Short mmCIF file of C-alpha atoms in Angstrom, two decimals:
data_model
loop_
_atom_site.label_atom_id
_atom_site.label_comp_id
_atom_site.label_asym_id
_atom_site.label_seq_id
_atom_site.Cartn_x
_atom_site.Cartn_y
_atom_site.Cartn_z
CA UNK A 1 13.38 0.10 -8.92
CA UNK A 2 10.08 2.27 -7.99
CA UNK A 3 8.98 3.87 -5.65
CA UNK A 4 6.18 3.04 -3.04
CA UNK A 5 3.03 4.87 -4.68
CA UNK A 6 -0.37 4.04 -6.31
CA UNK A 7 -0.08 2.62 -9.62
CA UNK A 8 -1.32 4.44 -12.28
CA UNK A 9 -3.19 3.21 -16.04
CA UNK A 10 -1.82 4.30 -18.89
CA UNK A 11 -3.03 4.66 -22.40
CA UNK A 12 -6.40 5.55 -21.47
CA UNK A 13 -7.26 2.64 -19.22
CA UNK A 14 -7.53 5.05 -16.06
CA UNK A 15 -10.62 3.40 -14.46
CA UNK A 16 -10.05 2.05 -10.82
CA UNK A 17 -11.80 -1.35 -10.80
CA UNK A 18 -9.93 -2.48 -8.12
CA UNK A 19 -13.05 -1.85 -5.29
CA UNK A 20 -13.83 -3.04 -2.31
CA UNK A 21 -12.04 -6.53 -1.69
CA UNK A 22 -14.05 -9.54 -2.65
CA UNK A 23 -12.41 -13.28 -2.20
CA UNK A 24 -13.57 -16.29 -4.12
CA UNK A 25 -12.66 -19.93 -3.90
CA UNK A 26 -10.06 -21.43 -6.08
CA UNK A 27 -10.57 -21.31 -9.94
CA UNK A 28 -12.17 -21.70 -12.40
CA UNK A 29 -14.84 -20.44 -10.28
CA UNK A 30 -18.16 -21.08 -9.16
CA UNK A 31 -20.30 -18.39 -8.05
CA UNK A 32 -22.30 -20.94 -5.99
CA UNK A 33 -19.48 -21.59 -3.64
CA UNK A 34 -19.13 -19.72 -0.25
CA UNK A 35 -16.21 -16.76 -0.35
CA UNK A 36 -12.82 -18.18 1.21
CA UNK A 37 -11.51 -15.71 3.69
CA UNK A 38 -7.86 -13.92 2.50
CA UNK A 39 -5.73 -12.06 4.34
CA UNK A 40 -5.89 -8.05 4.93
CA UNK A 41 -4.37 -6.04 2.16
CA UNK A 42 -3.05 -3.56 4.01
CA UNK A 43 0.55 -3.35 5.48
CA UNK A 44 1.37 -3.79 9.12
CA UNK A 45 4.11 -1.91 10.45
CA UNK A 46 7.66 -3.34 10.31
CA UNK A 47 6.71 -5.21 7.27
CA UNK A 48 7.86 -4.77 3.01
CA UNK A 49 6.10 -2.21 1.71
CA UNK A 50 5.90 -3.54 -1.94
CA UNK A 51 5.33 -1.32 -5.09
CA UNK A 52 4.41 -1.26 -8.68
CA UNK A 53 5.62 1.08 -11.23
CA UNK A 54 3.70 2.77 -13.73
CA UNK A 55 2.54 -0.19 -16.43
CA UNK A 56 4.36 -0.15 -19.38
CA UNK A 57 3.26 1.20 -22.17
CA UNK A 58 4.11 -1.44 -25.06
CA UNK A 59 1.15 -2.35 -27.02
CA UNK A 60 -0.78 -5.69 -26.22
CA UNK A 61 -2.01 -8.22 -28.84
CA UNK A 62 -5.49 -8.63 -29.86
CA UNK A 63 -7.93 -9.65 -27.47
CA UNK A 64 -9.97 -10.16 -25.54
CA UNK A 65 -7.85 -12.67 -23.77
CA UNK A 66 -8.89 -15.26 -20.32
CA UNK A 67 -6.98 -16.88 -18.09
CA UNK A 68 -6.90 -20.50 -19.32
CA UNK A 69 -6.59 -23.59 -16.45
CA UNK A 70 -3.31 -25.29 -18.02
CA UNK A 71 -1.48 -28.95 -16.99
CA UNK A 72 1.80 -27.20 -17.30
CA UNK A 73 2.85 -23.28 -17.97
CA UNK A 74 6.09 -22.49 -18.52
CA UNK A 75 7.95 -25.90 -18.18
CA UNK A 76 6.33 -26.53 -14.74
CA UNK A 77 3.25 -29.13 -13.82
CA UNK A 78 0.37 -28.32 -11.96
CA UNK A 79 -0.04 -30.15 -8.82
CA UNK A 80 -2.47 -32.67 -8.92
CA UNK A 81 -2.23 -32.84 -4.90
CA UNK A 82 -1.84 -30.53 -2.32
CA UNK A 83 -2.34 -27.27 -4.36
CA UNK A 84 -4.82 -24.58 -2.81
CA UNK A 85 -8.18 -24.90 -1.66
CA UNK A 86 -8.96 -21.78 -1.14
CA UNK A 87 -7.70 -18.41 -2.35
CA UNK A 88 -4.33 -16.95 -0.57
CA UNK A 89 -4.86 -13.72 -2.12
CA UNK A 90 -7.68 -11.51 -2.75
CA UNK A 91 -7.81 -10.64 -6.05
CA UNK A 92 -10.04 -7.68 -5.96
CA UNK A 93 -13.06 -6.66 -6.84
CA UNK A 94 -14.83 -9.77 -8.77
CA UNK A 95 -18.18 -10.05 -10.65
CA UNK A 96 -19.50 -13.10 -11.78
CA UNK A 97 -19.97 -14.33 -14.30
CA UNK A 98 -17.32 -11.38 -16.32
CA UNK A 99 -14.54 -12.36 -13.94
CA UNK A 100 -12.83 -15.42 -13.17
CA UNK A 101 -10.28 -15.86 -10.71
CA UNK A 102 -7.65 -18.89 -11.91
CA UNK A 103 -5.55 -20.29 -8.80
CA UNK A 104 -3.01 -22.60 -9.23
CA UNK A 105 0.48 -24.34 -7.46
CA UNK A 106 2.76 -25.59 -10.13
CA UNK A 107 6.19 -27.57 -9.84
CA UNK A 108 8.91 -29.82 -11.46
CA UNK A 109 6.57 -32.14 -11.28
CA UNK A 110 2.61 -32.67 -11.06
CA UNK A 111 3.40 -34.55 -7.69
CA UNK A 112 5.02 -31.42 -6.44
CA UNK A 113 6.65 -30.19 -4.31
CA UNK A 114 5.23 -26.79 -4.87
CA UNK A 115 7.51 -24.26 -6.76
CA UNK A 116 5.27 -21.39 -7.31
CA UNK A 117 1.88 -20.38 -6.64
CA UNK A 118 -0.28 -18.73 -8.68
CA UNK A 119 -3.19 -16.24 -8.37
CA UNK A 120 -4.81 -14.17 -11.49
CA UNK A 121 -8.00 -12.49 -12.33
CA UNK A 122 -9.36 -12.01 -15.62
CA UNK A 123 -12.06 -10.09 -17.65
CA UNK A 124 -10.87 -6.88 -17.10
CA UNK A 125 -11.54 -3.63 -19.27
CA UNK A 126 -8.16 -1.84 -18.58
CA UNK A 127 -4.94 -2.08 -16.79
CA UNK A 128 -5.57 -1.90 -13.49
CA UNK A 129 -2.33 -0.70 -11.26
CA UNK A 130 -4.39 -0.41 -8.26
CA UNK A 131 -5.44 -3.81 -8.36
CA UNK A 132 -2.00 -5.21 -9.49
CA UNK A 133 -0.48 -3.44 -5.81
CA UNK A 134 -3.30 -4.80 -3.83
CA UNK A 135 -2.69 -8.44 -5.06
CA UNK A 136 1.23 -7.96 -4.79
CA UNK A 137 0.50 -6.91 -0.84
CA UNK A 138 -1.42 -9.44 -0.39
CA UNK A 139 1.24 -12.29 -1.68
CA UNK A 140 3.12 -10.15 0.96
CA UNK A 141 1.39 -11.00 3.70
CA UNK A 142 0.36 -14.47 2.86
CA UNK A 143 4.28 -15.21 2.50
CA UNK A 144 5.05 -13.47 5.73
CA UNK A 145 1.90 -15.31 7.34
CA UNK A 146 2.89 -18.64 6.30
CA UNK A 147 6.70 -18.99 7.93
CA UNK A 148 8.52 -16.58 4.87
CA UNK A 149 10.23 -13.34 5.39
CA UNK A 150 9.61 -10.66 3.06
CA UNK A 151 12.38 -8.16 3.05
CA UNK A 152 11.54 -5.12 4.60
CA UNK A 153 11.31 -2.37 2.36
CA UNK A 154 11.41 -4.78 -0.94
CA UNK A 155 10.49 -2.73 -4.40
CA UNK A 156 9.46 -3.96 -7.56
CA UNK A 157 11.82 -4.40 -10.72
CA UNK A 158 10.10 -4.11 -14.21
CA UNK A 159 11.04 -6.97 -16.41
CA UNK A 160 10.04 -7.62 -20.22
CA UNK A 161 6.77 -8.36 -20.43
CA UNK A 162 6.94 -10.24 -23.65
CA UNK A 163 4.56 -10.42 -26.49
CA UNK A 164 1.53 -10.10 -24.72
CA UNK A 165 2.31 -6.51 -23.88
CA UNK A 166 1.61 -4.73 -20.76
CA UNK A 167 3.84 -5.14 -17.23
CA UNK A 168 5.92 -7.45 -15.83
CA UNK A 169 7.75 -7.00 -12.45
CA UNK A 170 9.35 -8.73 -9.67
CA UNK A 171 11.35 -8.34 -6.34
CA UNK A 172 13.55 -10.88 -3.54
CA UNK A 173 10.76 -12.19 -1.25
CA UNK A 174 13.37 -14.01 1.35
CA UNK A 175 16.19 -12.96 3.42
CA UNK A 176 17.54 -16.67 4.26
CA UNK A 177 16.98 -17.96 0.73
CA UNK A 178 16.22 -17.46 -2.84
CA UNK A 179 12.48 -16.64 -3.66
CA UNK A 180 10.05 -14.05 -5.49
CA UNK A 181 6.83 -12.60 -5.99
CA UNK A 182 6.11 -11.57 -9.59
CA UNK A 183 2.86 -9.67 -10.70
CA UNK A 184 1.34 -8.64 -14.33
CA UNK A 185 -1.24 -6.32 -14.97
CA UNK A 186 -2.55 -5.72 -19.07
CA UNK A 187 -5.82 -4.57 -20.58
CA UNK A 188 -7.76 -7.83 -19.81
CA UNK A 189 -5.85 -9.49 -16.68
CA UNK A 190 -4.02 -9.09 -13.83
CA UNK A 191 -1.84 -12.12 -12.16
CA UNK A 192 0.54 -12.53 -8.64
CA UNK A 193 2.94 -15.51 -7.94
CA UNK A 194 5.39 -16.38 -5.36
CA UNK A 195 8.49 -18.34 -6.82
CA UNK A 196 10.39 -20.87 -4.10
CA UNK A 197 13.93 -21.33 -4.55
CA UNK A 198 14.53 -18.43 -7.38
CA UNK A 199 16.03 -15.13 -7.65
CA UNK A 200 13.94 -12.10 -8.72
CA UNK A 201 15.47 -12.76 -12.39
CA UNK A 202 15.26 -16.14 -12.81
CA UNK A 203 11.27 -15.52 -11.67
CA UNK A 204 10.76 -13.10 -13.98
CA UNK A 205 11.99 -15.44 -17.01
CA UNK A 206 9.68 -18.21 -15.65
CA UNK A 207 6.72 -16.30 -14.79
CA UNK A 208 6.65 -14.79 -18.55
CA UNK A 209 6.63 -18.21 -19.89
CA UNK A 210 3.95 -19.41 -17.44
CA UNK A 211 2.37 -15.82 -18.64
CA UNK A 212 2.27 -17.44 -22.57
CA UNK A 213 0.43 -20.81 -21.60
CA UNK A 214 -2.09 -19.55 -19.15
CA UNK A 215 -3.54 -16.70 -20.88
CA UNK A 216 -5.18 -16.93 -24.22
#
């Protein structure tokens, strides 16, 4: 488990590019749409306080690598219906056209329902911890703010990142039932997801797989 604190870049990568909060409208995408509005990233009293450790250190593989829209990742189906029009989670700083923000909702099924929800920027320079916390917060909130119950107090586990190098962590994000949010951060992206109806380590498994299909 970690601690609540800032992350921090290893190997070099010690740039903050997290800046000043910018939304954008579900991905690919297009510069010439209007900004969706997301929810604050900063904690309200009372509520989890969410943390990510230092990222790991374990080398990457060659890149650079994108974020790549995908029918299914990891097993799962992306909803044809009923996904997300907008963006739940602000994903940061984003310039066009070197970053693009990939949302998606995937499930058993591409008729749903909805098992997990996914939000990830790309075309990044370095690991960015900063920018990995802010998008973990704001999965926080957006949980809490649509009828979920974060645990108070929930930390971040680090989990095996897999080939593609960099960090990989998860925590519970229920009290009555089973459910997650999962984040990576590695030189070139930096992804969040909430998981419905699965522990922190069953999350973890799927969101590395998911991790293999949508970035290339």
């Amino acid at each position: 488990m970690s601690a609540l604190t800032g992350c921090q870049a290893k190997d070099g990568d010690k740039d903050d590019r997290s800046g000043p909060p910018v939304a954008t409208t579900a991905g690919p995408v297009d510069p010439a749409v209007s900004p969706a509005s997301v929810p604050s990233a900063k904690g309200e009293p009372g509520t989890a306080k969410p943390s990510t450790s230092a990222p790991s250190a374990r080398p990457t593989s060659a890149g650079p690598r994108r974020l790549q829209p995908s029918a299914r990742a990891g097993g799962l189906a992306k909803l044809l219906a009923g996904g997300p029009t907008d963006v739940p989670v602000d994903p940061g700083e984003v310039r066009h056209p070197t970053n693009n923000v990939l949302v998606a909702a995937f499930g058993a099924s591409s008729a749903g329902p909805r098992s997990v929800l996914f939000v990830g920027v790309d075309g990044l320079t370095g690991i960015d911890g900063k920018r990995l916390e802010h998008m973990v917060r704001g999965m926080v909130e957006y949980v809490n703010g649509s009828g979920g119950s974060v645990p108070d107090g929930a930390t971040m586990k680090d989990y095996d990142p897999g080939q593609l190098g960099g960090t990989l962590e998860c925590m519970p994000a229920s009290v009555a039932q089973p459910a997650a949010i999962c984040g990576w951060a590695d030189r070139y992206t930096t992804a969040v997801a909430y998981f419905e109806q699965s522990s922190a380590d069953q999350a973890a498994a799927k969101f590395k797989a998911m991790r293999a299909d949508l970035e290339k």
